[in-house]
């Protein structure tokens, strides 16, 4: 009978996914949202510290993307605030939250790469955390 329906063009619904698969997808999405929230909070703290006290940042040789540390502070602060909004959207499972989370994590990678000479160890840590956020968000497929 299944062959007759397939031949006549009637589609059968796909089998439902086991509960474990949906649990893993939910776990990955919650993990990504929490990681993005932590990343955003750290970016906000980094921005506030750069705006308030320039002495916290390490300055080295001249760099082509050289900005004042206050400028970098405002960049990180704005990215952090946007990251918090994206993390909340991701926690609620919105589609825009998923796309925005990937986008803001990518922007955080670029911003920390460009500010690498000012605080290299911190920037590398934030870049790695951003890569984990992008991985977690892109491996989660809620439609499956």
mmCIF file with all atom_site columns, C-alpha atoms in Angstrom:
data_model
loop_
_atom_site.group_PDB
_atom_site.id
_atom_site.type_symbol
_atom_site.label_atom_id
_atom_site.label_alt_id
_atom_site.label_comp_id
_atom_site.label_asym_id
_atom_site.label_entity_id
_atom_site.label_seq_id
_atom_site.pdbx_PDB_ins_code
_atom_site.Cartn_x
_atom_site.Cartn_y
_atom_site.Cartn_z
_atom_site.occupancy
_atom_site.B_iso_or_equiv
_atom_site.pdbx_formal_charge
_atom_site.auth_seq_id
_atom_site.auth_comp_id
_atom_site.auth_asym_id
_atom_site.auth_atom_id
_atom_site.pdbx_PDB_model_num
ATOM 1   C CA . UNK A 1 1   ? 0.000  0.000  0.000  1.00 0.00 ? 1   UNK A CA 1
ATOM 2   C CA . UNK A 1 2   ? 2.905  2.360  0.680  1.00 0.00 ? 2   UNK A CA 1
ATOM 3   C CA . UNK A 1 3   ? 4.177  1.723  -2.847 1.00 0.00 ? 3   UNK A CA 1
ATOM 4   C CA . UNK A 1 4   ? 0.762  2.621  -4.271 1.00 0.00 ? 4   UNK A CA 1
ATOM 5   C CA . UNK A 1 5   ? 0.710  5.954  -2.386 1.00 0.00 ? 5   UNK A CA 1
ATOM 6   C CA . UNK A 1 6   ? 4.260  6.768  -3.479 1.00 0.00 ? 6   UNK A CA 1
ATOM 7   C CA . UNK A 1 7   ? 3.425  5.954  -7.084 1.00 0.00 ? 7   UNK A CA 1
ATOM 8   C CA . UNK A 1 8   ? 0.244  8.042  -7.027 1.00 0.00 ? 8   UNK A CA 1
ATOM 9   C CA . UNK A 1 9   ? 2.126  11.103 -5.734 1.00 0.00 ? 9   UNK A CA 1
ATOM 10  C CA . UNK A 1 10  ? 0.694  11.067 -2.211 1.00 0.00 ? 10  UNK A CA 1
ATOM 11  C CA . UNK A 1 11  ? 3.436  11.899 0.245  1.00 0.00 ? 11  UNK A CA 1
ATOM 12  C CA . UNK A 1 12  ? 3.624  10.231 3.585  1.00 0.00 ? 12  UNK A CA 1
ATOM 13  C CA . UNK A 1 13  ? 4.767  12.333 6.520  1.00 0.00 ? 13  UNK A CA 1
ATOM 14  C CA . UNK A 1 14  ? 8.306  11.685 7.701  1.00 0.00 ? 14  UNK A CA 1
ATOM 15  C CA . UNK A 1 15  ? 8.646  9.648  10.847 1.00 0.00 ? 15  UNK A CA 1
ATOM 16  C CA . UNK A 1 16  ? 8.792  11.687 14.009 1.00 0.00 ? 16  UNK A CA 1
ATOM 17  C CA . UNK A 1 17  ? 12.163 12.180 15.590 1.00 0.00 ? 17  UNK A CA 1
ATOM 18  C CA . UNK A 1 18  ? 13.025 10.468 18.793 1.00 0.00 ? 18  UNK A CA 1
ATOM 19  C CA . UNK A 1 19  ? 12.910 12.525 21.947 1.00 0.00 ? 19  UNK A CA 1
ATOM 20  C CA . UNK A 1 20  ? 16.686 12.252 22.349 1.00 0.00 ? 20  UNK A CA 1
ATOM 21  C CA . UNK A 1 21  ? 17.358 14.075 19.073 1.00 0.00 ? 21  UNK A CA 1
ATOM 22  C CA . UNK A 1 22  ? 15.169 17.004 20.063 1.00 0.00 ? 22  UNK A CA 1
ATOM 23  C CA . UNK A 1 23  ? 16.812 17.028 23.488 1.00 0.00 ? 23  UNK A CA 1
ATOM 24  C CA . UNK A 1 24  ? 20.253 17.351 21.912 1.00 0.00 ? 24  UNK A CA 1
ATOM 25  C CA . UNK A 1 25  ? 19.031 20.148 19.636 1.00 0.00 ? 25  UNK A CA 1
ATOM 26  C CA . UNK A 1 26  ? 17.542 21.976 22.596 1.00 0.00 ? 26  UNK A CA 1
ATOM 27  C CA . UNK A 1 27  ? 20.717 21.481 24.599 1.00 0.00 ? 27  UNK A CA 1
ATOM 28  C CA . UNK A 1 28  ? 22.869 22.893 21.816 1.00 0.00 ? 28  UNK A CA 1
ATOM 29  C CA . UNK A 1 29  ? 20.604 25.922 21.424 1.00 0.00 ? 29  UNK A CA 1
ATOM 30  C CA . UNK A 1 30  ? 20.567 26.659 25.146 1.00 0.00 ? 30  UNK A CA 1
ATOM 31  C CA . UNK A 1 31  ? 24.340 26.204 25.307 1.00 0.00 ? 31  UNK A CA 1
ATOM 32  C CA . UNK A 1 32  ? 24.828 28.584 22.391 1.00 0.00 ? 32  UNK A CA 1
ATOM 33  C CA . UNK A 1 33  ? 22.533 31.165 23.972 1.00 0.00 ? 33  UNK A CA 1
ATOM 34  C CA . UNK A 1 34  ? 24.351 30.983 27.311 1.00 0.00 ? 34  UNK A CA 1
ATOM 35  C CA . UNK A 1 35  ? 27.760 31.158 25.611 1.00 0.00 ? 35  UNK A CA 1
ATOM 36  C CA . UNK A 1 36  ? 26.637 34.196 23.627 1.00 0.00 ? 36  UNK A CA 1
ATOM 37  C CA . UNK A 1 37  ? 25.301 35.808 26.783 1.00 0.00 ? 37  UNK A CA 1
ATOM 38  C CA . UNK A 1 38  ? 28.642 35.228 28.540 1.00 0.00 ? 38  UNK A CA 1
ATOM 39  C CA . UNK A 1 39  ? 30.510 36.492 25.481 1.00 0.00 ? 39  UNK A CA 1
ATOM 40  C CA . UNK A 1 40  ? 28.346 39.625 25.404 1.00 0.00 ? 40  UNK A CA 1
ATOM 41  C CA . UNK A 1 41  ? 28.799 40.255 29.118 1.00 0.00 ? 41  UNK A CA 1
ATOM 42  C CA . UNK A 1 42  ? 32.567 39.890 28.793 1.00 0.00 ? 42  UNK A CA 1
ATOM 43  C CA . UNK A 1 43  ? 32.553 42.230 25.805 1.00 0.00 ? 43  UNK A CA 1
ATOM 44  C CA . UNK A 1 44  ? 30.594 44.800 27.824 1.00 0.00 ? 44  UNK A CA 1
ATOM 45  C CA . UNK A 1 45  ? 33.095 44.518 30.677 1.00 0.00 ? 45  UNK A CA 1
ATOM 46  C CA . UNK A 1 46  ? 35.968 44.837 28.231 1.00 0.00 ? 46  UNK A CA 1
ATOM 47  C CA . UNK A 1 47  ? 34.393 47.960 26.751 1.00 0.00 ? 47  UNK A CA 1
ATOM 48  C CA . UNK A 1 48  ? 33.710 49.546 30.132 1.00 0.00 ? 48  UNK A CA 1
ATOM 49  C CA . UNK A 1 49  ? 37.266 48.874 31.286 1.00 0.00 ? 49  UNK A CA 1
ATOM 50  C CA . UNK A 1 50  ? 38.687 50.424 28.128 1.00 0.00 ? 50  UNK A CA 1
ATOM 51  C CA . UNK A 1 51  ? 36.454 53.482 28.416 1.00 0.00 ? 51  UNK A CA 1
ATOM 52  C CA . UNK A 1 52  ? 37.060 54.003 32.126 1.00 0.00 ? 52  UNK A CA 1
ATOM 53  C CA . UNK A 1 53  ? 40.728 53.161 32.532 1.00 0.00 ? 53  UNK A CA 1
ATOM 54  C CA . UNK A 1 54  ? 43.103 53.181 29.588 1.00 0.00 ? 54  UNK A CA 1
ATOM 55  C CA . UNK A 1 55  ? 45.860 51.693 31.756 1.00 0.00 ? 55  UNK A CA 1
ATOM 56  C CA . UNK A 1 56  ? 44.272 48.234 31.677 1.00 0.00 ? 56  UNK A CA 1
ATOM 57  C CA . UNK A 1 57  ? 45.099 47.731 28.033 1.00 0.00 ? 57  UNK A CA 1
ATOM 58  C CA . UNK A 1 58  ? 48.572 46.694 26.947 1.00 0.00 ? 58  UNK A CA 1
ATOM 59  C CA . UNK A 1 59  ? 49.953 48.836 24.137 1.00 0.00 ? 59  UNK A CA 1
ATOM 60  C CA . UNK A 1 60  ? 52.774 47.728 21.939 1.00 0.00 ? 60  UNK A CA 1
ATOM 61  C CA . UNK A 1 61  ? 54.224 48.656 18.593 1.00 0.00 ? 61  UNK A CA 1
ATOM 62  C CA . UNK A 1 62  ? 52.403 50.728 16.006 1.00 0.00 ? 62  UNK A CA 1
ATOM 63  C CA . UNK A 1 63  ? 49.528 48.914 14.344 1.00 0.00 ? 63  UNK A CA 1
ATOM 64  C CA . UNK A 1 64  ? 47.687 49.675 11.118 1.00 0.00 ? 64  UNK A CA 1
ATOM 65  C CA . UNK A 1 65  ? 44.235 49.399 12.750 1.00 0.00 ? 65  UNK A CA 1
ATOM 66  C CA . UNK A 1 66  ? 45.242 51.628 15.618 1.00 0.00 ? 66  UNK A CA 1
ATOM 67  C CA . UNK A 1 67  ? 42.405 53.392 17.411 1.00 0.00 ? 67  UNK A CA 1
ATOM 68  C CA . UNK A 1 68  ? 42.322 55.091 20.745 1.00 0.00 ? 68  UNK A CA 1
ATOM 69  C CA . UNK A 1 69  ? 41.521 52.583 23.494 1.00 0.00 ? 69  UNK A CA 1
ATOM 70  C CA . UNK A 1 70  ? 38.382 54.562 24.307 1.00 0.00 ? 70  UNK A CA 1
ATOM 71  C CA . UNK A 1 71  ? 37.185 53.972 20.737 1.00 0.00 ? 71  UNK A CA 1
ATOM 72  C CA . UNK A 1 72  ? 37.820 50.246 21.093 1.00 0.00 ? 72  UNK A CA 1
ATOM 73  C CA . UNK A 1 73  ? 35.984 50.376 24.395 1.00 0.00 ? 73  UNK A CA 1
ATOM 74  C CA . UNK A 1 74  ? 32.880 51.830 22.766 1.00 0.00 ? 74  UNK A CA 1
ATOM 75  C CA . UNK A 1 75  ? 33.076 49.276 19.941 1.00 0.00 ? 75  UNK A CA 1
ATOM 76  C CA . UNK A 1 76  ? 33.194 46.381 22.410 1.00 0.00 ? 76  UNK A CA 1
ATOM 77  C CA . UNK A 1 77  ? 30.468 47.908 24.562 1.00 0.00 ? 77  UNK A CA 1
ATOM 78  C CA . UNK A 1 78  ? 28.074 48.274 21.608 1.00 0.00 ? 78  UNK A CA 1
ATOM 79  C CA . UNK A 1 79  ? 28.843 44.755 20.373 1.00 0.00 ? 79  UNK A CA 1
ATOM 80  C CA . UNK A 1 80  ? 28.213 43.437 23.890 1.00 0.00 ? 80  UNK A CA 1
ATOM 81  C CA . UNK A 1 81  ? 24.825 45.123 24.198 1.00 0.00 ? 81  UNK A CA 1
ATOM 82  C CA . UNK A 1 82  ? 23.767 43.827 20.781 1.00 0.00 ? 82  UNK A CA 1
ATOM 83  C CA . UNK A 1 83  ? 25.070 40.397 21.806 1.00 0.00 ? 83  UNK A CA 1
ATOM 84  C CA . UNK A 1 84  ? 22.826 40.377 24.888 1.00 0.00 ? 84  UNK A CA 1
ATOM 85  C CA . UNK A 1 85  ? 19.795 41.127 22.692 1.00 0.00 ? 85  UNK A CA 1
ATOM 86  C CA . UNK A 1 86  ? 20.794 38.355 20.264 1.00 0.00 ? 86  UNK A CA 1
ATOM 87  C CA . UNK A 1 87  ? 21.318 35.896 23.123 1.00 0.00 ? 87  UNK A CA 1
ATOM 88  C CA . UNK A 1 88  ? 17.828 36.621 24.436 1.00 0.00 ? 88  UNK A CA 1
ATOM 89  C CA . UNK A 1 89  ? 16.406 36.064 20.953 1.00 0.00 ? 89  UNK A CA 1
ATOM 90  C CA . UNK A 1 90  ? 18.311 32.801 20.748 1.00 0.00 ? 90  UNK A CA 1
ATOM 91  C CA . UNK A 1 91  ? 17.053 31.691 24.167 1.00 0.00 ? 91  UNK A CA 1
ATOM 92  C CA . UNK A 1 92  ? 13.476 32.186 23.017 1.00 0.00 ? 92  UNK A CA 1
ATOM 93  C CA . UNK A 1 93  ? 14.192 30.159 19.861 1.00 0.00 ? 93  UNK A CA 1
ATOM 94  C CA . UNK A 1 94  ? 13.536 32.898 17.333 1.00 0.00 ? 94  UNK A CA 1
ATOM 95  C CA . UNK A 1 95  ? 14.874 32.600 13.809 1.00 0.00 ? 95  UNK A CA 1
ATOM 96  C CA . UNK A 1 96  ? 16.223 36.139 13.861 1.00 0.00 ? 96  UNK A CA 1
ATOM 97  C CA . UNK A 1 97  ? 18.026 35.272 17.086 1.00 0.00 ? 97  UNK A CA 1
ATOM 98  C CA . UNK A 1 98  ? 19.894 32.425 15.378 1.00 0.00 ? 98  UNK A CA 1
ATOM 99  C CA . UNK A 1 99  ? 21.010 34.552 12.425 1.00 0.00 ? 99  UNK A CA 1
ATOM 100 C CA . UNK A 1 100 ? 21.823 37.543 14.594 1.00 0.00 ? 100 UNK A CA 1
ATOM 101 C CA . UNK A 1 101 ? 23.831 35.368 16.992 1.00 0.00 ? 101 UNK A CA 1
ATOM 102 C CA . UNK A 1 102 ? 26.052 34.141 14.166 1.00 0.00 ? 102 UNK A CA 1
ATOM 103 C CA . UNK A 1 103 ? 26.407 37.670 12.811 1.00 0.00 ? 103 UNK A CA 1
ATOM 104 C CA . UNK A 1 104 ? 27.287 39.286 16.129 1.00 0.00 ? 104 UNK A CA 1
ATOM 105 C CA . UNK A 1 105 ? 29.742 36.508 16.995 1.00 0.00 ? 105 UNK A CA 1
ATOM 106 C CA . UNK A 1 106 ? 31.444 37.075 13.634 1.00 0.00 ? 106 UNK A CA 1
ATOM 107 C CA . UNK A 1 107 ? 31.635 40.829 14.302 1.00 0.00 ? 107 UNK A CA 1
ATOM 108 C CA . UNK A 1 108 ? 33.103 40.137 17.750 1.00 0.00 ? 108 UNK A CA 1
ATOM 109 C CA . UNK A 1 109 ? 35.769 37.980 16.091 1.00 0.00 ? 109 UNK A CA 1
ATOM 110 C CA . UNK A 1 110 ? 36.660 40.805 13.695 1.00 0.00 ? 110 UNK A CA 1
ATOM 111 C CA . UNK A 1 111 ? 36.694 43.449 16.450 1.00 0.00 ? 111 UNK A CA 1
ATOM 112 C CA . UNK A 1 112 ? 38.907 41.332 18.704 1.00 0.00 ? 112 UNK A CA 1
ATOM 113 C CA . UNK A 1 113 ? 41.245 40.500 15.837 1.00 0.00 ? 113 UNK A CA 1
ATOM 114 C CA . UNK A 1 114 ? 41.663 44.187 15.083 1.00 0.00 ? 114 UNK A CA 1
ATOM 115 C CA . UNK A 1 115 ? 42.247 45.020 18.747 1.00 0.00 ? 115 UNK A CA 1
ATOM 116 C CA . UNK A 1 116 ? 44.654 42.084 19.184 1.00 0.00 ? 116 UNK A CA 1
ATOM 117 C CA . UNK A 1 117 ? 47.771 44.227 19.852 1.00 0.00 ? 117 UNK A CA 1
ATOM 118 C CA . UNK A 1 118 ? 46.105 46.013 22.762 1.00 0.00 ? 118 UNK A CA 1
ATOM 119 C CA . UNK A 1 119 ? 45.247 42.906 24.769 1.00 0.00 ? 119 UNK A CA 1
ATOM 120 C CA . UNK A 1 120 ? 46.384 39.765 22.906 1.00 0.00 ? 120 UNK A CA 1
ATOM 121 C CA . UNK A 1 121 ? 45.566 36.982 25.383 1.00 0.00 ? 121 UNK A CA 1
ATOM 122 C CA . UNK A 1 122 ? 42.089 38.333 26.098 1.00 0.00 ? 122 UNK A CA 1
ATOM 123 C CA . UNK A 1 123 ? 41.336 38.854 22.405 1.00 0.00 ? 123 UNK A CA 1
ATOM 124 C CA . UNK A 1 124 ? 42.371 35.288 21.550 1.00 0.00 ? 124 UNK A CA 1
ATOM 125 C CA . UNK A 1 125 ? 40.128 33.925 24.306 1.00 0.00 ? 125 UNK A CA 1
ATOM 126 C CA . UNK A 1 126 ? 37.137 35.929 23.052 1.00 0.00 ? 126 UNK A CA 1
ATOM 127 C CA . UNK A 1 127 ? 37.821 34.868 19.458 1.00 0.00 ? 127 UNK A CA 1
ATOM 128 C CA . UNK A 1 128 ? 37.840 31.199 20.517 1.00 0.00 ? 128 UNK A CA 1
ATOM 129 C CA . UNK A 1 129 ? 34.616 31.635 22.481 1.00 0.00 ? 129 UNK A CA 1
ATOM 130 C CA . UNK A 1 130 ? 32.994 33.327 19.481 1.00 0.00 ? 130 UNK A CA 1
ATOM 131 C CA . UNK A 1 131 ? 33.970 30.406 17.246 1.00 0.00 ? 131 UNK A CA 1
ATOM 132 C CA . UNK A 1 132 ? 32.314 28.014 19.715 1.00 0.00 ? 132 UNK A CA 1
ATOM 133 C CA . UNK A 1 133 ? 29.145 30.145 19.651 1.00 0.00 ? 133 UNK A CA 1
ATOM 134 C CA . UNK A 1 134 ? 29.049 30.091 15.848 1.00 0.00 ? 134 UNK A CA 1
ATOM 135 C CA . UNK A 1 135 ? 29.586 26.327 15.832 1.00 0.00 ? 135 UNK A CA 1
ATOM 136 C CA . UNK A 1 136 ? 26.851 25.721 18.396 1.00 0.00 ? 136 UNK A CA 1
ATOM 137 C CA . UNK A 1 137 ? 24.294 27.897 16.630 1.00 0.00 ? 137 UNK A CA 1
ATOM 138 C CA . UNK A 1 138 ? 24.981 26.518 13.164 1.00 0.00 ? 138 UNK A CA 1
ATOM 139 C CA . UNK A 1 139 ? 24.883 22.852 14.212 1.00 0.00 ? 139 UNK A CA 1
ATOM 140 C CA . UNK A 1 140 ? 21.439 23.215 15.771 1.00 0.00 ? 140 UNK A CA 1
ATOM 141 C CA . UNK A 1 141 ? 18.657 22.469 13.282 1.00 0.00 ? 141 UNK A CA 1
ATOM 142 C CA . UNK A 1 142 ? 15.277 23.036 14.972 1.00 0.00 ? 142 UNK A CA 1
ATOM 143 C CA . UNK A 1 143 ? 13.283 22.039 11.880 1.00 0.00 ? 143 UNK A CA 1
ATOM 144 C CA . UNK A 1 144 ? 14.575 18.457 11.957 1.00 0.00 ? 144 UNK A CA 1
#
